PDB file of C-alpha atoms in Angstrom:
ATOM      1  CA  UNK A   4     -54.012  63.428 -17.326  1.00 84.00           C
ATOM      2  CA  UNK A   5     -53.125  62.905 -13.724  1.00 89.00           C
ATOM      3  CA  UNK A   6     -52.014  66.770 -14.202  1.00 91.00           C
ATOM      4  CA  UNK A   7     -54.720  68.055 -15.598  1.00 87.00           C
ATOM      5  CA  UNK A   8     -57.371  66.088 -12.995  1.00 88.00           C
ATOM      6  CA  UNK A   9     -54.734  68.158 -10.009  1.00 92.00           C
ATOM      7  CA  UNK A  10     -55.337  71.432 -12.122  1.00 92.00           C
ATOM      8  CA  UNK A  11     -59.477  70.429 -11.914  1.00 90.00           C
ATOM      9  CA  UNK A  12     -59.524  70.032  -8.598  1.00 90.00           C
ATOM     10  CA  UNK A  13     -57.490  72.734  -7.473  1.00 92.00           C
ATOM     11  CA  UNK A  14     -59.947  75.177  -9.571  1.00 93.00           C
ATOM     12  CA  UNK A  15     -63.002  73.806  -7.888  1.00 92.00           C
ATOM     13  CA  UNK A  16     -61.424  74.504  -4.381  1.00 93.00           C
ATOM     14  CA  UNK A  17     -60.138  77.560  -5.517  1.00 94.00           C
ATOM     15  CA  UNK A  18     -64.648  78.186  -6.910  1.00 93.00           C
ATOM     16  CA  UNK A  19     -65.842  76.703  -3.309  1.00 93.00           C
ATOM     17  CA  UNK A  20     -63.117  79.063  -1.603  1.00 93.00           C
ATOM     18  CA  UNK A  21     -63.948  82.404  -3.438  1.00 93.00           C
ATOM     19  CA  UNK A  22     -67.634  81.825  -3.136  1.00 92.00           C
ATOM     20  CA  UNK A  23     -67.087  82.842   0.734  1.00 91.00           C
ATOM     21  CA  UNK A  24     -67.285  86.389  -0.311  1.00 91.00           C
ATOM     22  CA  UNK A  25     -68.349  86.604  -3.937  1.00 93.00           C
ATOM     23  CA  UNK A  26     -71.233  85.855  -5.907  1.00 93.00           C
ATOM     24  CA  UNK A  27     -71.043  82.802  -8.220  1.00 92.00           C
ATOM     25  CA  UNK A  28     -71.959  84.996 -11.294  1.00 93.00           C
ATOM     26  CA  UNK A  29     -68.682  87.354 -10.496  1.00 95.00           C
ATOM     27  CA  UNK A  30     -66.696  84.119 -10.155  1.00 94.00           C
ATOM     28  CA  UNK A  31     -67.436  82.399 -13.146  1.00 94.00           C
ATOM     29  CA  UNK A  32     -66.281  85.842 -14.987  1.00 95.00           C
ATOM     30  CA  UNK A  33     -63.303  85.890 -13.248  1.00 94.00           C
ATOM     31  CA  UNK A  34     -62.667  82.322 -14.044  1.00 92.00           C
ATOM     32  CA  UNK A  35     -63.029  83.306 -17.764  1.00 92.00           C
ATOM     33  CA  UNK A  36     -61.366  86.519 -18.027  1.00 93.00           C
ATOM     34  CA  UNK A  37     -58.225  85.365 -16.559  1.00 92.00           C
ATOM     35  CA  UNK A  38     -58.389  81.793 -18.252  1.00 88.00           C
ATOM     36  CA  UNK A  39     -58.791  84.077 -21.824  1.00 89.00           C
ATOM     37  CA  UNK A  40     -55.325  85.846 -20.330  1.00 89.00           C
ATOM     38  CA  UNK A  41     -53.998  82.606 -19.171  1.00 85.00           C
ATOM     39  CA  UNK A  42     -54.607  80.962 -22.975  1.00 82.00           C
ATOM     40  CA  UNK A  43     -53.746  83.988 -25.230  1.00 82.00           C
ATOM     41  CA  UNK A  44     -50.218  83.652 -25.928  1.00 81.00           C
ATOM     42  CA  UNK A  45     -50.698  80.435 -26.513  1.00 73.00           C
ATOM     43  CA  UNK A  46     -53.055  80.869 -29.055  1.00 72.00           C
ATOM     44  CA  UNK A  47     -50.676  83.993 -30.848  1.00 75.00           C
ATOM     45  CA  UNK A  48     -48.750  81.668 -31.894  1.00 76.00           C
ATOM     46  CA  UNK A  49     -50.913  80.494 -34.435  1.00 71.00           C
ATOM     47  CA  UNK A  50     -51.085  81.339 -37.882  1.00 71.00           C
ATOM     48  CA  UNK A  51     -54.130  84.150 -37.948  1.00 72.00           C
ATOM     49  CA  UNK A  52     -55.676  82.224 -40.806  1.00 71.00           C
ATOM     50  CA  UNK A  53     -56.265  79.548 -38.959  1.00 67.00           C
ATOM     51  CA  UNK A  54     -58.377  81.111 -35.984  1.00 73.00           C
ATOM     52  CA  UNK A  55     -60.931  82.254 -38.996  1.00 78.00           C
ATOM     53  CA  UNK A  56     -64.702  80.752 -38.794  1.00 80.00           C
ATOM     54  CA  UNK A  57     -68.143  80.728 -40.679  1.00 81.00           C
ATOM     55  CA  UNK A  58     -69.943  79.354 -37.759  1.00 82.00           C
ATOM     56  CA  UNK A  59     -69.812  82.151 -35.578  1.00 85.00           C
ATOM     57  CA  UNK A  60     -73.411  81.712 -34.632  1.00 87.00           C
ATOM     58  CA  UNK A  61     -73.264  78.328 -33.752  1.00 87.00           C
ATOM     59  CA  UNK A  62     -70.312  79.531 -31.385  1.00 87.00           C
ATOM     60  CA  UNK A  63     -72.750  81.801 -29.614  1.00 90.00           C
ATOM     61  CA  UNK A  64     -74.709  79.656 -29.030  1.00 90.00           C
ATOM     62  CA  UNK A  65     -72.737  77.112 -27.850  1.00 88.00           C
ATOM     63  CA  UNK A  66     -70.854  79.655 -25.454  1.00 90.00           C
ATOM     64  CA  UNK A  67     -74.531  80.598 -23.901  1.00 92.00           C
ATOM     65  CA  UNK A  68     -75.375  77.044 -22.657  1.00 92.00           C
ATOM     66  CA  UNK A  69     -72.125  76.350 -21.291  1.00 90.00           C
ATOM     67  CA  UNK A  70     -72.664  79.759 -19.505  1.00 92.00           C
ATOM     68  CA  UNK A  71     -75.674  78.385 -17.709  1.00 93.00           C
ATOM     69  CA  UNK A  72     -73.498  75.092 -17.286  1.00 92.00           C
ATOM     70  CA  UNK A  73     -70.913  76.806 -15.750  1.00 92.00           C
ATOM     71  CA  UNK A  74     -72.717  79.123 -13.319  1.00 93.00           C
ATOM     72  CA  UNK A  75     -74.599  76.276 -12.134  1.00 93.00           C
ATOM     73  CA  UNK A  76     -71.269  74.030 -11.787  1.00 92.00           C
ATOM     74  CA  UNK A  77     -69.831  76.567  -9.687  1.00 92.00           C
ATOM     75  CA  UNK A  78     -73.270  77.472  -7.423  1.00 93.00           C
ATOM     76  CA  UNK A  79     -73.107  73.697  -6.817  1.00 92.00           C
ATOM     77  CA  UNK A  80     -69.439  73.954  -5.728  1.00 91.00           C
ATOM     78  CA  UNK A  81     -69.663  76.811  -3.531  1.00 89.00           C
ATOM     79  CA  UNK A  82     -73.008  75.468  -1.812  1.00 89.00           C
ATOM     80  CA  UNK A  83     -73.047  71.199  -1.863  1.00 88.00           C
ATOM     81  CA  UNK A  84     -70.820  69.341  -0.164  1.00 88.00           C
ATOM     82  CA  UNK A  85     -67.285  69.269  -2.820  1.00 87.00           C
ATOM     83  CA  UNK A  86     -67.539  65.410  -3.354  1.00 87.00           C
ATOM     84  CA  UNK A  87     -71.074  65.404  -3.678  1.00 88.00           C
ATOM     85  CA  UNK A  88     -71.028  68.290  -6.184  1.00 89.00           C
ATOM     86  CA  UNK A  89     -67.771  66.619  -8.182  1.00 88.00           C
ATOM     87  CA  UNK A  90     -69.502  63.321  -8.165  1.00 87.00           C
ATOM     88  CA  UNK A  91     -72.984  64.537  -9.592  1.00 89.00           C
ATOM     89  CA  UNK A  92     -70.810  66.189 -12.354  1.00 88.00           C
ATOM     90  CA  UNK A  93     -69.340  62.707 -13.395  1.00 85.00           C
ATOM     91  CA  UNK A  94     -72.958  61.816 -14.853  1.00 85.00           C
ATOM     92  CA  UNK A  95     -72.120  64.049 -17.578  1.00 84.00           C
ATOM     93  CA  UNK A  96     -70.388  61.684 -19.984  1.00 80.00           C
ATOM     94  CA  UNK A  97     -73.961  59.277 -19.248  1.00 83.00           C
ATOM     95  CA  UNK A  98     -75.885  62.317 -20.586  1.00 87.00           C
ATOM     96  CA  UNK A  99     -73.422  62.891 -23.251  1.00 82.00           C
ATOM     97  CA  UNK A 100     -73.820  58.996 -24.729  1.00 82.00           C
ATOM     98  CA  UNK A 101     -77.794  60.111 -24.683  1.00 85.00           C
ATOM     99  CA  UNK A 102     -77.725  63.428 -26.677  1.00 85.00           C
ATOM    100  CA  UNK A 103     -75.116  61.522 -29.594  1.00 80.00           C
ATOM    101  CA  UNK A 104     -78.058  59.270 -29.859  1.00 82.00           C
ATOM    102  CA  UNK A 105     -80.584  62.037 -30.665  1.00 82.00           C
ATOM    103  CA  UNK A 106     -78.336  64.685 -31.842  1.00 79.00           C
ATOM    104  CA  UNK A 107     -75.591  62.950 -33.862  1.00 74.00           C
ATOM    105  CA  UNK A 108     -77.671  59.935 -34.818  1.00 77.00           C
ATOM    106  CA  UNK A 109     -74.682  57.892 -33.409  1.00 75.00           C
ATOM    107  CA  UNK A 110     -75.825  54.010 -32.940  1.00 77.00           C
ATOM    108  CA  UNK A 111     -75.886  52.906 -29.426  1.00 75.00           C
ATOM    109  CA  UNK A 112     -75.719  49.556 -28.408  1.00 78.00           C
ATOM    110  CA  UNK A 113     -76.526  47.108 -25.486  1.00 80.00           C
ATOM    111  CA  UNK A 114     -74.076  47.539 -23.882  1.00 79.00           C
ATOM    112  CA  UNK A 115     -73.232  50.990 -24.075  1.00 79.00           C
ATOM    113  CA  UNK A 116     -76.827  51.724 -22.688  1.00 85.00           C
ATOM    114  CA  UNK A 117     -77.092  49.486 -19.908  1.00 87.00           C
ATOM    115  CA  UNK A 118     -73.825  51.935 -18.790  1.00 84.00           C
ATOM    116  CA  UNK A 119     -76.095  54.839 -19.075  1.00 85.00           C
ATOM    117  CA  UNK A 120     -78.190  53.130 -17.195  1.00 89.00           C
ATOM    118  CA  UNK A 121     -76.582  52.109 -14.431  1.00 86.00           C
ATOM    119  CA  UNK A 122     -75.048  55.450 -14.277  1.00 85.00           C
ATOM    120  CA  UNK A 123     -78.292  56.662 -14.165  1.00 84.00           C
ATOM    121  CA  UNK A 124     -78.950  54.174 -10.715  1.00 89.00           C
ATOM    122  CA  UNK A 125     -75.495  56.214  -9.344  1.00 85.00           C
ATOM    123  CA  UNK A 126     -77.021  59.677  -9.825  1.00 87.00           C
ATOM    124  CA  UNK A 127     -80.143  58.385  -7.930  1.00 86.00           C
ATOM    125  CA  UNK A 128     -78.178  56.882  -5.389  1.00 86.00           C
ATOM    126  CA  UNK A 129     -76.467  60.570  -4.463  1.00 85.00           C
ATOM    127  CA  UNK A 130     -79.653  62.416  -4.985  1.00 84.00           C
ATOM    128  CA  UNK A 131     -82.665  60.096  -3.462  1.00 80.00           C
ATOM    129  CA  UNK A 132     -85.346  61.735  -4.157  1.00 77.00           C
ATOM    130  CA  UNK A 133     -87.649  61.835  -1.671  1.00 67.00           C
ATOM    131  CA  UNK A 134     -85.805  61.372   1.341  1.00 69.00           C
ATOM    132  CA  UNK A 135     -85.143  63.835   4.104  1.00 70.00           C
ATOM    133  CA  UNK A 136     -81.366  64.580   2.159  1.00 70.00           C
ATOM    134  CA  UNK A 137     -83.065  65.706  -1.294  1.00 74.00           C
ATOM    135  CA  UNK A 138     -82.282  68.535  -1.976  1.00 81.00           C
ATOM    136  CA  UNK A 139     -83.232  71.545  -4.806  1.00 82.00           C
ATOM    137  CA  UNK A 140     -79.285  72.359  -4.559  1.00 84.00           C
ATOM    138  CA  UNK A 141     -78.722  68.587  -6.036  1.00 88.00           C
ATOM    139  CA  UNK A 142     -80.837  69.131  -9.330  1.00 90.00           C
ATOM    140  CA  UNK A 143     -78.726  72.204 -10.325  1.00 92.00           C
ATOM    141  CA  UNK A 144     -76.006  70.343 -10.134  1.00 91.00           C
ATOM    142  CA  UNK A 145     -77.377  67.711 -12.335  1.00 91.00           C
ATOM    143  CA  UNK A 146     -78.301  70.632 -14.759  1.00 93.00           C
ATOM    144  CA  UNK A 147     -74.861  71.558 -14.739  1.00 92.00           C
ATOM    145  CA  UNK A 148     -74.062  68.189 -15.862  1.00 90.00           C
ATOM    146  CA  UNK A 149     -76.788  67.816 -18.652  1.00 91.00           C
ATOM    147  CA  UNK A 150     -75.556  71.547 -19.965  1.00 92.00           C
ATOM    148  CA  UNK A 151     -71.993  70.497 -20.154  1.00 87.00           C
ATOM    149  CA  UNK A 152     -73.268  67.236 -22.100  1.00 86.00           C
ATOM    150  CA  UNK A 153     -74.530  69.700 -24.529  1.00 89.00           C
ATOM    151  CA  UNK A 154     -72.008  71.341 -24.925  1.00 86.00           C
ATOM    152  CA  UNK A 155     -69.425  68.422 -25.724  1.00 82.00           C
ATOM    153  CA  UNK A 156     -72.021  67.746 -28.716  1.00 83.00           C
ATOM    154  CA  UNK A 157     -71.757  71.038 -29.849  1.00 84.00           C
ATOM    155  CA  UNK A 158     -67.515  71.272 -29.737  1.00 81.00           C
ATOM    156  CA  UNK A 159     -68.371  67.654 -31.588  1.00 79.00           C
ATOM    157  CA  UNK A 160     -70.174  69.725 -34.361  1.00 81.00           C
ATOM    158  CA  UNK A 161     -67.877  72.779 -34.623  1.00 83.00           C
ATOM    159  CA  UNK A 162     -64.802  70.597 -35.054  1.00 78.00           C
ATOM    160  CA  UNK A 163     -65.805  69.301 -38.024  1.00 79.00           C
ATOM    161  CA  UNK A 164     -65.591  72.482 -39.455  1.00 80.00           C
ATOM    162  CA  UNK A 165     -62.787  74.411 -37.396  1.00 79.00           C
ATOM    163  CA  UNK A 166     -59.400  73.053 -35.238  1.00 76.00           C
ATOM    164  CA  UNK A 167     -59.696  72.917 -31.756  1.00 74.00           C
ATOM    165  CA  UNK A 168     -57.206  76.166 -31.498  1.00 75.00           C
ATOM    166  CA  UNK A 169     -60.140  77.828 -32.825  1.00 79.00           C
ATOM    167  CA  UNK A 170     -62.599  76.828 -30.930  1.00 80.00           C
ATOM    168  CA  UNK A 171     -60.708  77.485 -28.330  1.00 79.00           C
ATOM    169  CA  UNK A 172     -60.155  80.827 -28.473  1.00 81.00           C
ATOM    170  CA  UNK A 173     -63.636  82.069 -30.099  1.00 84.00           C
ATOM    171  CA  UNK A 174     -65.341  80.071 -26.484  1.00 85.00           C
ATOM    172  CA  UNK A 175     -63.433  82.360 -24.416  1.00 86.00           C
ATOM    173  CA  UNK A 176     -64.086  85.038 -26.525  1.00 87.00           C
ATOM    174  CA  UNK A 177     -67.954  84.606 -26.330  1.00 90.00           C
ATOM    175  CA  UNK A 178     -67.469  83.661 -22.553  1.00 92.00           C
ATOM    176  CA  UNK A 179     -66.072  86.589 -20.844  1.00 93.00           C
ATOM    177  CA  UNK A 180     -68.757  89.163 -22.037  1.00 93.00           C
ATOM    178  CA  UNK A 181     -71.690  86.636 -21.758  1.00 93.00           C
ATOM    179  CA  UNK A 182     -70.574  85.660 -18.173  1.00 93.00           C
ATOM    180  CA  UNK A 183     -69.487  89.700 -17.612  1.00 95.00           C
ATOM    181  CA  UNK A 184     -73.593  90.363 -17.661  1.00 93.00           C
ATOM    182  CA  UNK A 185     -75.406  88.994 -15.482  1.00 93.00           C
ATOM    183  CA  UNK A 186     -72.386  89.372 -13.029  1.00 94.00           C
ATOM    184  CA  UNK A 187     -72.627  93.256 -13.233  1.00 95.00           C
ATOM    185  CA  UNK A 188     -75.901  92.829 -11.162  1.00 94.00           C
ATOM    186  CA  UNK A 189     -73.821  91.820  -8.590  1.00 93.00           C
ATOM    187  CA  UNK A 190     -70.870  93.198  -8.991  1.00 93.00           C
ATOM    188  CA  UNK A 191     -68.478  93.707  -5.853  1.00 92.00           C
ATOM    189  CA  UNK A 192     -64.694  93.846  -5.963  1.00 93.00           C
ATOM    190  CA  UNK A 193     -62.774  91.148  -4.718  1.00 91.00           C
ATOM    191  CA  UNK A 194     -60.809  92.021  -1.324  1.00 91.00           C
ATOM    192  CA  UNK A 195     -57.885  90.597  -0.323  1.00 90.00           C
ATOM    193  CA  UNK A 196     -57.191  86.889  -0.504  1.00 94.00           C
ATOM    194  CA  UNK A 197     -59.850  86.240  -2.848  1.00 93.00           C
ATOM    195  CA  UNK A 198     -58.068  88.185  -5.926  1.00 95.00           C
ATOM    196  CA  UNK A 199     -56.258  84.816  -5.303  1.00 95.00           C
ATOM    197  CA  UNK A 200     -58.510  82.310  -5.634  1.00 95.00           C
ATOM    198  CA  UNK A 201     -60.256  84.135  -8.447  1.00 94.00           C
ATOM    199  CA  UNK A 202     -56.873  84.234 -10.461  1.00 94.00           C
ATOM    200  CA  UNK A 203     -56.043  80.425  -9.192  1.00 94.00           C
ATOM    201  CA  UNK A 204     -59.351  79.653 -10.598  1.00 93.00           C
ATOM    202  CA  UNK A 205     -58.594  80.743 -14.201  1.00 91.00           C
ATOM    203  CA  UNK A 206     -54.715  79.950 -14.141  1.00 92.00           C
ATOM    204  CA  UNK A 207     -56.060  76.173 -12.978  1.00 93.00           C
ATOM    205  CA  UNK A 208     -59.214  75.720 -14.671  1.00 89.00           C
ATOM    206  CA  UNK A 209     -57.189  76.792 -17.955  1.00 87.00           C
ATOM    207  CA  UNK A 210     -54.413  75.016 -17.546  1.00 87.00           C
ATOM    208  CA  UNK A 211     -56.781  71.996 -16.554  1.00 85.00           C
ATOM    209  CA  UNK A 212     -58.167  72.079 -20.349  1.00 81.00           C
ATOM    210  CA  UNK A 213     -55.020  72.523 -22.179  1.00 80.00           C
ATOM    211  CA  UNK A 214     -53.508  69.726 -20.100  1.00 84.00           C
ATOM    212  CA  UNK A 215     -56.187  67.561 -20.674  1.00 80.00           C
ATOM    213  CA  UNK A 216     -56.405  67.635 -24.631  1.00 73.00           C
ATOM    214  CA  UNK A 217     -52.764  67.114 -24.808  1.00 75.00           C
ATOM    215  CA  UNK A 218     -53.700  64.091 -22.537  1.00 77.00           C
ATOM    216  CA  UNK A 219     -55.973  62.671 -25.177  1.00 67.00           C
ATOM    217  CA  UNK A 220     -53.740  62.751 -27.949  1.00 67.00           C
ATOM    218  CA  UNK A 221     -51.108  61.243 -25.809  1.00 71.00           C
ATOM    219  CA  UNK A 222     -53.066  58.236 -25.037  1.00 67.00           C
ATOM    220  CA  UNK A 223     -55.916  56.516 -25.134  1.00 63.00           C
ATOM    221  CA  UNK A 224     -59.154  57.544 -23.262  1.00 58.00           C
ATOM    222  CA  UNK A 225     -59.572  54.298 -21.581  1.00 57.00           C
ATOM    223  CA  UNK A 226     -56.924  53.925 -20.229  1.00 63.00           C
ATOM    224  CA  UNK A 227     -57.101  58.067 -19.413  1.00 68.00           C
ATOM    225  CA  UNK A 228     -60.242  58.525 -18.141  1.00 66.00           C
ATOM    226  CA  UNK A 229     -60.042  56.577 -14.668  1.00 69.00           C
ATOM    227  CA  UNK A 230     -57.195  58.649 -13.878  1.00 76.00           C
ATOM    228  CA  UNK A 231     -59.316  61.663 -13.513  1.00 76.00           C
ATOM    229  CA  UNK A 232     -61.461  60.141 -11.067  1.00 78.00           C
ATOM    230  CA  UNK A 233     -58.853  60.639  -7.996  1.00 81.00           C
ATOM    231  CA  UNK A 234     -60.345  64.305  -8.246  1.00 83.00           C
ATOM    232  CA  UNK A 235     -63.049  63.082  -6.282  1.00 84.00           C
ATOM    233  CA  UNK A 236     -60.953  61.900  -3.240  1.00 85.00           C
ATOM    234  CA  UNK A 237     -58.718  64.785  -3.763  1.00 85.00           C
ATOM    235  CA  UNK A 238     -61.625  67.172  -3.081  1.00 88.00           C
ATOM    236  CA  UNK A 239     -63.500  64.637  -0.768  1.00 87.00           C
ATOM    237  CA  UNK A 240     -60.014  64.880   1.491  1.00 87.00           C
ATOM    238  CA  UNK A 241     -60.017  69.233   1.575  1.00 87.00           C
ATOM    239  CA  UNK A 242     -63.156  69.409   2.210  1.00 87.00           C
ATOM    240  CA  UNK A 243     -63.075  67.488   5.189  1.00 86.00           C
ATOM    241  CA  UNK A 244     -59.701  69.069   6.666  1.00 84.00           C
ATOM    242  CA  UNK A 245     -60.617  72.439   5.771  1.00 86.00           C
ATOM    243  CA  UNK A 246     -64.443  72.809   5.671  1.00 83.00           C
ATOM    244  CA  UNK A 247     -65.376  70.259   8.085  1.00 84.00           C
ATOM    245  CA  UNK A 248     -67.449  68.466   5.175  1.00 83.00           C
ATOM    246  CA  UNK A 249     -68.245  64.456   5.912  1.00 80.00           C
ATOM    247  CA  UNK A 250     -69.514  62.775   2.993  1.00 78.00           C
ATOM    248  CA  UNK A 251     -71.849  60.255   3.588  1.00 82.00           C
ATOM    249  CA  UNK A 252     -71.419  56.080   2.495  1.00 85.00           C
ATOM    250  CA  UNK A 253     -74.694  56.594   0.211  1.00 83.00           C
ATOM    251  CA  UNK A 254     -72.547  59.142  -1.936  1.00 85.00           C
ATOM    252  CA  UNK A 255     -69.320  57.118  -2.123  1.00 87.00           C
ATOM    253  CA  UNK A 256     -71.732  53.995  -3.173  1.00 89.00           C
ATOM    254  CA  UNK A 257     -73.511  56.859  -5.684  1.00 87.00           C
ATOM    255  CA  UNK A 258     -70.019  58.154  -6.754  1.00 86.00           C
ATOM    256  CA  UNK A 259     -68.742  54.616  -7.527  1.00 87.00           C
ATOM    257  CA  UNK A 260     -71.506  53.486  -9.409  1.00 88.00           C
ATOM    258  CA  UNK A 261     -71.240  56.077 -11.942  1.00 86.00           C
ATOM    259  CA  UNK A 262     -67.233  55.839 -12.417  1.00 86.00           C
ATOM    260  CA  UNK A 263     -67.848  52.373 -13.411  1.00 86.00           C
ATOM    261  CA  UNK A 264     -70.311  53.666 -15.685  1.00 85.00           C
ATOM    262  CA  UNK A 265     -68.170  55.773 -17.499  1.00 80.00           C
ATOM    263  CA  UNK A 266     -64.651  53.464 -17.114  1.00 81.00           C
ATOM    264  CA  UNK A 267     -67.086  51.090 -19.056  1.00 81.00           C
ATOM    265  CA  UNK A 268     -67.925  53.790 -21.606  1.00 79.00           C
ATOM    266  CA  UNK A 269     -64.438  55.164 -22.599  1.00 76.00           C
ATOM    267  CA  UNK A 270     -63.740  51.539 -22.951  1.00 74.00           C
ATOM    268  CA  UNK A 271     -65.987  50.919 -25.360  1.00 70.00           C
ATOM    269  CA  UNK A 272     -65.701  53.972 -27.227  1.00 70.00           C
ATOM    270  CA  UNK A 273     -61.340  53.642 -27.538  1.00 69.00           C
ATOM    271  CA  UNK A 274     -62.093  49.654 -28.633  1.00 70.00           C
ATOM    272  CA  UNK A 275     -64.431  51.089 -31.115  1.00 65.00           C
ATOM    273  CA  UNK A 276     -62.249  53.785 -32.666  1.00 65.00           C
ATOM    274  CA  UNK A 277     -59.318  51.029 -32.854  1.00 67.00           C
ATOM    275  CA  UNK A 278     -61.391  49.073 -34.972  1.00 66.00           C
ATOM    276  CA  UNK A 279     -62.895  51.829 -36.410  1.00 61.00           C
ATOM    277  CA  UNK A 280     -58.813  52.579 -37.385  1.00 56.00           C
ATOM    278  CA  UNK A 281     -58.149  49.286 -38.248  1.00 53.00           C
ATOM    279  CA  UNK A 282     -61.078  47.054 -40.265  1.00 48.00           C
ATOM    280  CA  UNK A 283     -62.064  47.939 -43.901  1.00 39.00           C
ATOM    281  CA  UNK A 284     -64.447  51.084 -44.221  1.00 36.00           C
ATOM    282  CA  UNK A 285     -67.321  49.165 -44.762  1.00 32.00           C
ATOM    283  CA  UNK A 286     -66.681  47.093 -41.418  1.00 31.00           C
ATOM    284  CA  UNK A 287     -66.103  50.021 -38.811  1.00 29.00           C
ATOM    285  CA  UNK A 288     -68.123  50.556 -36.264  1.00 29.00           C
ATOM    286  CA  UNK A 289     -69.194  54.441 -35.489  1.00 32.00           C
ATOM    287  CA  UNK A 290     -67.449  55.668 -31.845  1.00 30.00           C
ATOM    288  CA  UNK A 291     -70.807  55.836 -30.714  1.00 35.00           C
ATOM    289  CA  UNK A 292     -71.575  52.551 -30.215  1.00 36.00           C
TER     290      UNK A 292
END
């Protein structure tokens, strides 16, 4: 995990550093078409019956809103201050706990809500609307967020159906041509250094996934989860030695607010799936409580 939150990080300085002289929409191609290279021989080792699906419209659209997720991800990146832009995209699991709710019809209790709630309070905290430091650049990274929270119901939904090899490889699949679109409009070839960080960005962000789901069969998300959060400082710390960024104290009090939220969250949800292991059928409790 502490791997795979180095291999995040790196990607999203890798993003910030490319988006000095590309668009966001060539980026987040690049970031595909060289993860897609980057996963491939991993995935050709699989047995070709495997990689089959029936759901190949569900993938679509799946792959379209974690397009939109994506590009604004990396527009927030290249354009907000790094920790401010990593820390708004922690709200995502709080969004995520909402949509299993409505979508899944997973039962939510007490105390798993009053997390969303207070992690709710942190993404108010960063943002403060209102004040002279709103700004428009803030909300797209909170759509980011909300996208991606979509998106982890959707991979919920397809792997019931197909392994997570497969879903996998039919995401990148979907992604490079989807994201290859709208970055035609604006299409100019990387010079120079940033063939770099547009390879880096793939190779990480890649490597980053495949890291993390080994991660989560390794262990349990609990005790996982608050090891991704030194991304935060890790980017906090480059972007004030190499792009003069200073994060202000209402951010870090923001930041904080909703790591505890989701510390508490992944909590509940590994004590849940123990028991959910370990009572009689009857007695378990649904992960989504």
């Amino acid at each position: 995990m502490l791997a795979s939150t180095l291999c995040f990080g790196v990607m999203a300085i890798t993003i910030r550093l490319a988006s000095h002289s590309l668009n966001t929409l060539e980026i987040a191609f690049f970031r595909n078409f060289f993860g897609l290279l980057t996963v491939l021989p991993l995935l050709m080792r699989m047995d070709p019956a495997s990689l089959r699906t029936k759901q190949l419209p569900r993938y679509f659209v799946r792959c379209f809103i974690g397009i939109f997720s994506m590009l604004c991800g990396f527009w927030a990146i290249g354009h907000l201050p790094l920790a401010q832009a990593i820390s708004l995209s922690y709200s995502s699991p709080v969004f995520v706990t909402i949509l299993a709710a409505l979508m899944l019809g997973e039962h939510v209790r007490g105390r798993r809500w009053a997390a969303v709630a207070l992690g709710f309070i942190g993404v108010l905290v960063i943002v403060r609307p209102g004040s002279h430091e709103f700004t428009a650049g803030t909300l797209i990274a909170l759509a980011a967020a909300v996208l991606s929270a979509v998106v982890a119901i959707q991979i919920k939904q397809l792997s019931r159906v197909d392994a997570a090899n497969t879903i996998v490889l039919y995401t990148y699949l979907f992604w490079v041509p989807l994201s290859l679109v709208p970055a035609l409009f604006v299409w100019e070839w990387p010079q120079g250094i940033a063939w770099v960080w547009v390879v880096a960005a793939g190779l990480f962000g890649t490597g980053g996934q495949v890291l993390w789901t080994h991660a989560l069969k390794l262990g349990e998300v609990s005790a996982l989860t608050p090891i991704s959060f030194v991304q935060l400082p890790l980017v906090a710390l480059v972007g004030w030695l190499w792009f003069g960024e200073v994060v202000d104290a209402w951010t870090w009090v923001g930041a904080g607010i909703i790591l505890a939220a989701n510390a508490y969250i992944a909590h509940r949800e590994a004590v849940l799936l123990r028991r959910h292991a370990t009572n009689a059928p009857t007695e378990a409790a649904k992960p989504g409580e």
